[in-house]
Structures are given as structure tokens and as C-alpha cells.
Amino acid sequence: MEKNEVSISVIKRLPRYYRFLQSLKENGITRISSKELALRMGLTASQIRHDFNCFGGFGQQGYGYNVPELYKKIGEILCVDKEIKTILIGAGNLGKAVASKLFGQNSGFRLIGIFDKNEAICGNMIKGIPVRHVDKLENFCIDNKPVTAVICIPSNDMKELTDLLVKLGIRSFWNFSNYDIAMAHPEVLVENVHLSDSLMTIGYLTNTTDIER
Amino acid sequence: MEKNEVSISVIKRLPRYYRFLQSLKENGITRISSKELALRMGLTASQIRHDFNCFGGFGQQGYGYNVPELYKKIGEILCVDKEIKTILIGAGNLGKAVASKLFGQNSGFRLIGIFDKNEAICGNMIKGIPVRHVDKLENFCIDNKPVTAVICIPSNDMKELTDLLVKLGIRSFWNFSNYDIAMAHPEVLVENVHLSDSLMTIGYLTNTTDIER
DNA sequence: TAGATTGTTAATCGATTAACAATC
DNA sequence: TAGATTGTTAATCGATTAACAATC
């Protein structure tokens, strides 16, 4: 059976489907139609069927979709039960907030090391993991072979750091800095979270949209 | 002169243009062509000209774009010099990290109040602003009339909170929770930052993409 | 002037939506 | 069986890219 190609826009919708199905499941709902799901999620039924169909048919004509089964399947597609070895660079407020996302069941990642250049906080424990000085990064990576790096530091030192991390075998980045890793290293995967861009967007919309108060 | 309509995808690119132009300006570059900018940003020259043209012509045939001027114009479009009165709900690690984004020159916002339900941290100062108990939220809003709320708490209490905030006149949200504010209140503006969705996306890509190590 | 580069329209591409036959 | 709803193809819509006349 020929499937629709999986585009990045479909992939970006999967986590939201996953969250929604989880809450349906928690509420004891065992069955849902694309029409009903569309209504609840603010999408079209057509898009939902189209999206799910990229990965093979999960539904049953005349019935709809089985919620726990669909939830499980999407979890498998997203590889939530994997534990990708991950390091965190930057143990400030943002780093600490982000670290907690890497725990919880089914995050898909396992945090194995935390690094910071601030001597004063080295040795501190975050979620049971000690903050190490960035000087230790190279040997740590050689020994432990992390796959993903989470970047929670300003852009200043990013060039040297990223070059090093890529050389040490890191192949994907969850990047909170404004440094353009993908441009410098097209061979690795990068998911950017540009908080300041997001803030500017809501600023623009707030200023330009007329909403009565 | 008839302009291209300003679509959300164009708006979402503006902050990145702004950042890029800022760094060009800081490096003393006063002039750039769409071709050169495209090369540096990984876009097409055509798209850049098309984007800028939505807001009127900023360039000059045969010359290109004046960097400081273009930077200034985009800043104006993004209203970075406005100071939208803003409150922050949730003073944990994420709240503290996000609060710092609201400062710095040209964020477009002015943080006027911070709220948390944890009594233990009420009274603490963050960037010179005291953390207040959420019980004080209603009176504070009546007195100070904030326009935007930044949401850095889990989704549990979000329904009551959002209903209250909308009732109190908040008309835009920078939302870090998974609660779907836009679905509950279609009349307000919402910019979502779904960190767990972003993490799942990079997880999926890392697991499914073959990159040699 | 000649060369360069924009502004702008037309063509292409891809994503979303509509439609409906298949089938539970 | 009849009704419901999927899977899947075709139509539509919108965004990106290409092309080129305008003009600095």
C-alpha cells in the first residue's frame, strides 16, 4: 500500500495528537472518529485521516479509531520509549527548566551529563546529576558517547562549542541559543527554540491586532 | 502601491531578519543585497524581496538594502520599542528564565508583576519585581491593567486562571503550558511554546534519520 | 551609459481540504 | 443489511520560487 510521504509539517503535529490522545485515554474514552477529534483539536477530519494515513491505517471504517491503540502507535512512531543519551550545556534557570522536560516517563531521552562554565555551580546536583565544568566535556563524551546535546547558553561561545560537540559525535541538537547550528553544520539535526523570536511574534500580533478591551 | 498580503509565515520570519540585521550592523556592514542576505540566512533572494515588499519597498534598485535603515524599519514593524504591560504567572525555573527575556532593550514588553501560588517564594525579588501570591492577581489587574500574560505553570489550574485573566482584560498570552488557551478563548491572541512537542520532534528525527557517527 | 539589483507578476510547488468508493 | 466512517485520490488553496521589467 502506497503511503503519503511524511512531511515535516505532519511530524510537527504528531506530539499534539499524542498529548490529546493521552488525555482522552485518561478520561476513559476508548473510541473516537476523525470528525470528533477534529472538532476537539481545531483541525479538519480530512487532515487527521491524511496525517494518520502517512504511517499506515490505524482506524476501522464505520467505527473510527481505538484511542489506546492509536495512542500507543503514535508513541511508537515518536519513539517515546527510546532513551537517547543526552547532555545539557548550561545550568542556569533555562537549563534547569529544560532538564526537567528530559525526565518524566516517555520523554524519549536520558540525561547523562550537565555542563557549565561557571565554576561556582559545578558540583551542584540537578535531578541527581552533578554539574560538571565544560573542561570535562571532551573526556565525558569520549567515555559516554552521548547522541544529543541540549544547548541552554548564550550564543557567544557557541561556535567553538558546537564544532567540538559535532567532532565528538553529537548528531542532534535541541538548541535554545540564537546561534545557527544548522548553517554551520548541515550534517546534524537541529530543533531550534527561539524564545526571543516567539516573544517578538506575540508582540507584533498584540500591537497590530485590534481586540477590544 | 498594492502590497503582498502579510501572512503569518512572513511575520514569523521577521524576528530572524531582525536578529541577522542587528549582527550585520554590529559588524559595521552598511549595505547588503537580497542575494547576499539569502546566502547568509539560508533563504532565497526571491523570498527575502517578497517578504520585505509586504511592508513597502525598503531597498534601492542597483544598490540593495541599507542595513541600519532596514534594521530600524523591521524593528518598527515588530514594535520593539513598545512596552506592553505584562504579567508573569509562575516563578519557577522556567518563569525566571523567561522573565529575563522580557528585559533587555527592545523586547517590546514591560514586566509589571509576577505571581505564583507557592507561598514560600512570595516576596522573593526577580529582576527587581516581587513575587506576589496569585490571590492578589485580580486586584493587581484591576489597578494596573496589564495587556499580556506569560504563562509558566503546569496545565492543571489553567482553565480557571485563563478564564479569570481574560475576564480581567488580558488580550494576549505567551503560553508555555499545554493548556489550549486559543480553543477556550478564540477572542484572544496566543503564542504557544510547547517545549515537550519540540523535544518529541527532535526525538523523532534523531531516531529516524540515519546520520553516520 | 552599463551593470546591478530591486519590486512585482507569473509559474511552480507543496500542503490542506473535499469528495467518494471501500468496507466495517 | 444500512449507517457510519475510514483510506485515498482529486481539487483547491496558499506559499515559495522564478523571471524580468523598472530603475538606481
XYZ file of C-alpha atoms (C1' of nucleotides) in Angstrom:
474
model
C 0.000 0.000 0.000
C 1.488 3.308 -1.132
C 1.554 5.838 1.709
C 1.520 9.619 1.728
C 5.024 10.920 2.177
C 5.780 12.028 5.731
C 6.398 15.757 5.600
C 7.869 17.837 8.401
C 4.511 19.548 8.941
C 2.906 16.176 9.674
C 5.700 15.266 12.094
C 5.284 18.563 13.927
C 1.626 17.697 14.527
C 2.314 14.243 15.980
C 3.234 15.357 19.526
C -0.030 17.266 19.768
C -2.005 14.233 18.637
C -0.093 12.234 21.199
C -0.941 14.633 24.047
C -4.578 14.780 23.028
C -4.948 11.029 22.812
C -3.291 10.687 26.206
C -5.881 12.942 27.784
C -8.720 11.124 26.018
C -7.317 7.846 27.298
C -7.016 9.211 30.823
C -10.645 10.219 30.626
C -11.631 6.667 29.732
C -12.577 7.400 26.132
C -11.783 4.305 24.099
C -13.050 5.245 20.659
C -13.048 8.400 18.554
C -13.834 9.378 14.978
C -11.698 11.729 12.917
C -14.674 14.105 12.900
C -14.911 14.253 16.685
C -11.143 14.517 17.137
C -11.026 17.318 14.567
C -13.700 19.209 16.464
C -11.810 18.920 19.742
C -8.427 19.800 18.280
C -9.475 22.545 15.898
C -8.338 20.669 12.792
C -10.234 19.151 9.856
C -11.234 15.496 9.859
C -9.676 15.220 6.445
C -6.303 16.357 7.696
C -6.360 13.954 10.619
C -7.097 10.962 8.377
C -4.488 12.153 5.913
C -1.883 12.536 8.678
C -2.500 9.126 10.260
C -2.507 7.517 6.855
C 1.116 8.537 6.304
C 2.042 5.845 8.804
C -0.490 3.216 7.747
C -4.165 2.861 8.544
C -4.842 2.918 12.257
C -8.621 3.104 12.038
C -11.545 0.978 11.045
C -14.231 2.006 8.579
C -17.569 2.596 10.216
C -16.015 2.642 13.695
C -13.273 5.236 13.909
C -10.069 4.941 15.890
C -9.370 2.970 19.041
C -7.887 5.551 21.425
C -5.415 3.440 23.457
C -4.226 1.694 20.302
C -3.746 4.926 18.354
C -2.006 6.495 21.346
C 0.370 3.547 21.500
C 1.069 3.648 17.746
C 1.860 7.364 17.734
C 4.092 6.867 20.764
C 5.954 4.201 18.796
C 6.333 6.491 15.782
C 7.680 9.213 18.066
C 9.963 6.672 19.761
C 8.936 7.947 23.204
C 10.180 4.744 24.828
C 13.699 5.222 23.499
C 16.313 6.695 25.798
C 18.634 8.774 23.662
C 21.764 9.621 25.638
C 21.723 13.351 26.129
C 23.893 16.066 27.609
C 22.847 19.533 28.725
C 25.086 22.556 28.270
C 24.188 25.443 30.565
C 22.789 25.012 34.060
C 21.093 28.374 34.559
C 17.367 28.835 35.048
C 16.599 27.821 31.485
C 18.861 24.773 31.671
C 17.234 23.667 34.910
C 13.733 24.151 33.490
C 14.597 22.265 30.334
C 16.341 19.451 32.236
C 13.071 18.580 33.919
C 11.471 18.022 30.483
C 14.035 15.302 29.816
C 12.712 13.277 32.737
C 9.152 12.173 33.247
C 8.109 8.941 31.592
C 8.318 8.745 27.829
C 10.402 11.812 27.143
C 12.440 9.725 24.692
C 15.704 10.941 26.195
C 18.032 10.122 29.070
C 20.064 12.951 30.539
C 23.528 11.650 31.368
C 25.562 14.818 31.912
C 25.222 18.526 32.703
C 27.938 21.092 31.938
C 28.508 24.748 32.733
C 31.458 27.103 32.535
C 30.618 28.743 35.865
C 32.955 27.148 38.428
C 30.714 28.318 41.265
C 27.869 25.963 40.366
C 29.976 22.941 39.380
C 29.259 20.110 41.768
C 25.657 21.203 42.292
C 23.158 18.407 41.736
C 20.256 18.784 39.290
C 17.819 15.893 39.277
C 20.534 13.688 40.695
C 23.136 14.658 38.112
C 26.190 16.739 39.051
C 27.009 19.900 37.121
C 30.455 19.425 35.572
C 32.804 22.067 34.240
C 32.838 22.335 30.431
C 36.526 21.431 30.553
C 35.351 17.898 31.287
C 33.115 17.785 28.230
C 35.568 16.211 25.819
C 36.568 13.285 28.018
C 32.987 12.757 29.132
C 31.809 12.432 25.542
C 34.609 10.070 24.608
C 33.690 7.870 27.560
C 29.897 8.070 27.392
C 29.068 8.735 23.732
C 26.012 10.989 24.055
C 23.954 11.435 20.868
C 22.010 14.623 21.572
C 23.023 17.932 23.151
C 20.656 20.462 24.694
C 22.021 23.989 24.389
C 20.992 26.460 27.088
C 23.788 29.030 26.932
C 24.067 32.401 25.145
C 25.371 32.451 21.562
C 28.809 33.908 22.391
C 30.788 30.709 22.839
C 28.677 28.637 20.507
C 30.969 28.338 17.511
C 33.820 26.604 19.346
C 31.412 24.568 21.459
C 29.358 23.285 18.533
C 32.413 22.456 16.468
C 33.709 20.429 19.412
C 30.408 18.664 20.058
C 29.984 17.713 16.413
C 33.559 16.445 16.335
C 32.810 14.394 19.464
C 29.929 12.659 17.719
C 26.842 14.631 18.776
C 24.379 14.284 15.943
C 21.336 16.206 17.106
C 20.793 19.448 18.994
C 17.890 20.899 20.922
C 19.033 24.481 20.593
C 17.789 27.351 22.780
C 20.537 29.744 21.681
C 20.352 32.058 18.692
C 23.465 30.552 17.141
C 22.651 28.940 13.812
C 23.956 25.405 14.284
C 22.282 24.075 11.141
C 24.034 26.651 8.992
C 27.436 25.823 10.474
C 26.874 22.051 10.482
C 24.364 20.959 7.844
C 25.165 17.327 8.637
C 23.482 17.331 12.071
C 19.836 17.612 13.118
C 18.736 20.781 14.855
C 15.490 21.694 16.578
C 15.555 25.370 17.473
C 13.560 27.032 20.235
C 13.968 30.737 19.626
C 12.248 32.290 22.623
C 13.022 35.855 21.632
C 11.570 35.288 18.149
C 8.434 33.832 19.693
C 8.155 36.833 22.011
C 8.536 39.268 19.120
C 5.790 37.456 17.234
C 3.291 37.833 20.055
C 4.442 41.452 20.421
C 3.740 42.153 16.778
C 0.342 40.474 16.926
C -0.614 42.237 20.156
C 0.292 45.620 18.731
C -1.291 45.163 15.316
C -4.461 43.286 16.129
C -7.485 45.204 17.278
C -9.099 43.410 20.120
C -11.491 45.376 22.236
C -10.631 45.540 25.900
C 1.129 50.687 -4.365
C -0.601 47.346 -3.808
C 1.340 45.201 -1.343
C 1.528 41.459 -0.849
C -0.710 40.422 1.987
C 1.150 39.857 5.255
C 0.804 36.183 6.088
C 1.671 34.591 9.399
C 4.633 32.812 7.817
C 6.131 36.153 6.811
C 5.612 37.530 10.320
C 7.304 34.518 11.855
C 10.387 35.251 9.741
C 10.657 38.901 10.781
C 12.381 38.349 14.145
C 15.075 36.303 12.432
C 15.650 39.052 9.855
C 15.834 41.491 12.734
C 18.457 39.460 14.591
C 20.502 38.985 11.454
C 20.448 42.638 10.529
C 21.437 43.534 14.063
C 24.561 41.387 13.827
C 25.398 42.791 10.388
C 25.026 46.285 11.798
C 27.212 45.437 14.785
C 29.867 44.212 12.363
C 29.802 47.548 10.563
C 28.155 46.262 7.380
C 26.038 49.092 5.988
C 24.755 47.610 2.746
C 23.526 44.196 1.653
C 21.791 42.706 -1.374
C 18.953 40.210 -1.131
C 21.276 37.703 -2.787
C 23.990 38.067 -0.144
C 21.492 38.072 2.731
C 19.842 34.949 1.307
C 23.195 33.195 1.188
C 23.931 34.041 4.807
C 20.469 33.165 6.100
C 19.831 30.065 4.033
C 16.809 31.546 2.258
C 16.194 32.544 -1.359
C 16.782 36.104 -2.541
C 13.320 35.977 -4.044
C 11.690 35.207 -0.735
C 13.550 37.981 1.037
C 12.464 40.586 -1.520
C 8.941 39.209 -1.425
C 8.858 39.361 2.377
C 10.176 42.907 2.660
C 7.841 44.027 -0.059
C 4.827 43.137 2.085
C 5.660 46.202 4.153
C 6.709 48.513 1.325
C 9.963 48.774 -0.589
C 12.948 49.199 1.684
C 15.618 48.761 -0.959
C 17.016 50.593 -3.921
C 17.457 49.081 -7.372
C 21.059 48.520 -8.301
C 22.199 49.085 -4.709
C 20.437 46.681 -2.369
C 19.353 47.417 1.175
C 20.818 49.838 3.692
C 21.420 47.698 6.782
C 20.815 50.190 9.619
C 17.742 51.544 7.843
C 16.274 48.104 7.189
C 17.037 47.079 10.763
C 15.214 50.131 12.037
C 12.204 49.540 9.763
C 11.802 45.922 10.805
C 12.116 46.960 14.434
C 9.290 49.421 13.857
C 7.127 46.765 12.212
C 7.775 44.455 15.159
C 7.072 47.319 17.578
C 10.196 46.505 19.592
C 10.165 49.952 21.171
C 6.683 49.493 22.616
C 6.369 48.490 26.238
C 3.340 46.272 26.508
C 2.362 45.877 30.156
C 2.936 42.253 31.010
C 2.452 39.887 33.928
C 4.158 36.558 34.540
C 2.354 33.630 36.126
C 4.699 31.049 37.618
C 8.055 31.891 39.172
C 9.831 28.543 38.890
C 12.947 27.950 36.818
C 11.083 28.415 33.559
C 9.361 31.568 34.790
C 12.666 33.040 35.900
C 14.358 32.160 32.597
C 11.508 33.646 30.610
C 11.322 36.779 32.762
C 14.842 37.709 31.683
C 13.691 37.680 28.033
C 11.202 40.417 28.889
C 14.005 42.749 29.837
C 16.938 43.729 27.694
C 16.461 46.643 25.324
C 13.782 46.315 22.703
C 11.924 43.303 23.999
C 8.681 45.131 23.261
C 7.316 44.328 26.719
C 7.458 45.659 30.257
C 7.081 43.174 33.087
C 4.994 44.762 35.823
C 4.029 41.811 38.024
C 4.983 38.247 38.889
C 2.597 35.751 40.506
C 2.908 32.273 41.964
C 0.701 30.079 44.127
C 3.633 28.876 46.226
C 3.517 30.937 49.452
C 7.140 30.063 50.196
C 8.532 32.115 47.307
C 6.144 35.064 47.567
C 8.120 38.161 48.450
C 11.206 36.967 46.574
C 12.517 39.508 44.107
C 13.070 38.638 40.447
C 14.732 41.360 38.404
C 13.539 43.881 40.945
C 9.939 42.719 40.921
C 8.395 40.952 43.930
C 6.679 37.608 43.508
C 3.060 38.038 44.618
C 0.558 35.381 45.573
C -1.983 34.573 42.845
C -4.710 35.677 45.263
C -3.532 39.221 44.523
C -3.899 38.778 40.770
C -7.426 40.141 40.413
C -6.859 43.384 42.284
C -3.479 43.879 40.648
C -5.019 43.616 37.171
C -7.856 45.982 38.033
C -5.323 48.536 39.285
C -2.587 48.102 36.652
C -4.373 46.873 33.509
C -1.771 44.526 32.023
C -2.329 43.537 28.385
C -0.253 40.376 28.048
C 0.222 37.380 30.353
C 3.142 34.970 30.248
C 2.121 31.510 31.435
C 4.820 29.389 33.062
C 2.778 26.969 35.168
C 1.549 23.410 34.523
C -1.800 22.935 32.783
C -3.733 21.786 35.878
C -5.077 25.123 37.071
C -5.165 26.732 33.670
C -8.896 26.739 32.951
C -9.868 28.863 35.977
C -6.796 31.039 35.623
C -7.284 31.779 31.931
C -10.974 32.482 32.340
C -10.073 34.956 35.068
C -7.283 36.618 33.094
C -9.456 37.034 30.016
C -12.221 38.459 32.167
C -9.704 40.886 33.665
C -8.807 42.207 30.219
C -5.696 40.230 29.218
C -5.754 40.057 25.446
C -2.639 38.149 24.552
C -0.814 35.174 26.017
C 2.705 33.842 25.705
C 1.848 30.330 26.737
C 4.372 27.732 27.904
C 1.727 25.357 29.262
C -0.008 22.649 27.277
C -3.436 24.087 28.003
C -5.141 25.163 24.790
C -5.984 28.794 25.515
C -6.898 29.587 21.905
C -9.516 26.839 21.858
C -11.094 28.051 25.099
C -10.866 31.752 24.202
C -10.818 32.336 20.446
C -11.078 36.082 21.069
C -7.541 36.453 22.456
C -4.109 36.129 20.834
C -1.966 33.174 21.828
C 1.643 32.330 21.054
C 2.392 28.832 22.262
C 5.801 27.467 23.188
C 5.302 23.733 23.537
C 8.656 22.541 24.809
C 7.613 18.909 25.097
C 6.344 18.899 21.496
C 9.606 20.387 20.340
C 11.539 17.733 22.254
C 9.472 14.940 20.734
C 10.142 16.318 17.270
C 13.905 16.209 17.726
C 13.496 12.746 19.269
C 11.629 11.502 16.227
C 14.168 12.999 13.836
C 17.121 11.662 15.808
C 15.680 8.166 15.843
C 14.565 8.053 12.229
C 17.360 9.853 10.448
C 20.484 7.965 9.523
C 23.494 10.088 10.244
C 26.792 8.311 10.423
C 28.638 8.701 13.681
C 25.727 54.756 -20.005
C 26.188 49.882 -18.331
C 25.773 46.919 -14.536
C 23.415 45.676 -10.638
C 19.607 44.760 -8.029
C 15.058 45.770 -6.657
C 9.818 45.398 -6.963
C 6.355 42.710 -8.782
C 3.936 39.420 -11.501
C 3.574 34.695 -13.121
C 4.773 29.798 -12.518
C 5.630 26.166 -9.533
C 5.415 23.540 -5.664
C 3.536 21.563 -1.580
C 0.114 21.338 1.926
C -4.694 21.311 3.084
C -9.329 20.243 2.090
C -13.094 17.968 -0.380
C -15.114 14.037 -2.221
C -16.306 9.455 -2.503
C -15.564 4.484 -3.110
C -14.329 0.826 0.037
C -15.645 -1.623 3.939
C -16.512 -2.458 8.746
C -28.418 -5.004 5.558
C -27.956 0.078 6.442
C -25.315 3.545 8.555
C -21.039 5.185 9.676
C -16.518 6.295 8.928
C -12.156 5.255 7.065
C -8.478 5.308 3.314
C -7.265 7.536 -0.700
C -7.444 10.285 -4.768
C -8.505 14.709 -6.857
C -9.286 19.690 -6.285
C -8.126 23.748 -4.045
C -5.548 26.871 -1.730
C -1.520 29.268 -0.245
C 3.345 29.814 -0.010
C 7.701 29.741 -2.365
C 10.438 30.413 -6.346
C 11.489 32.122 -10.972
C 11.540 35.630 -14.210
C 12.015 40.060 -15.845
C 10.804 44.913 -16.499
C 11.785 49.032 -13.889
C 15.262 51.917 -12.258
C 19.048 53.366 -9.418
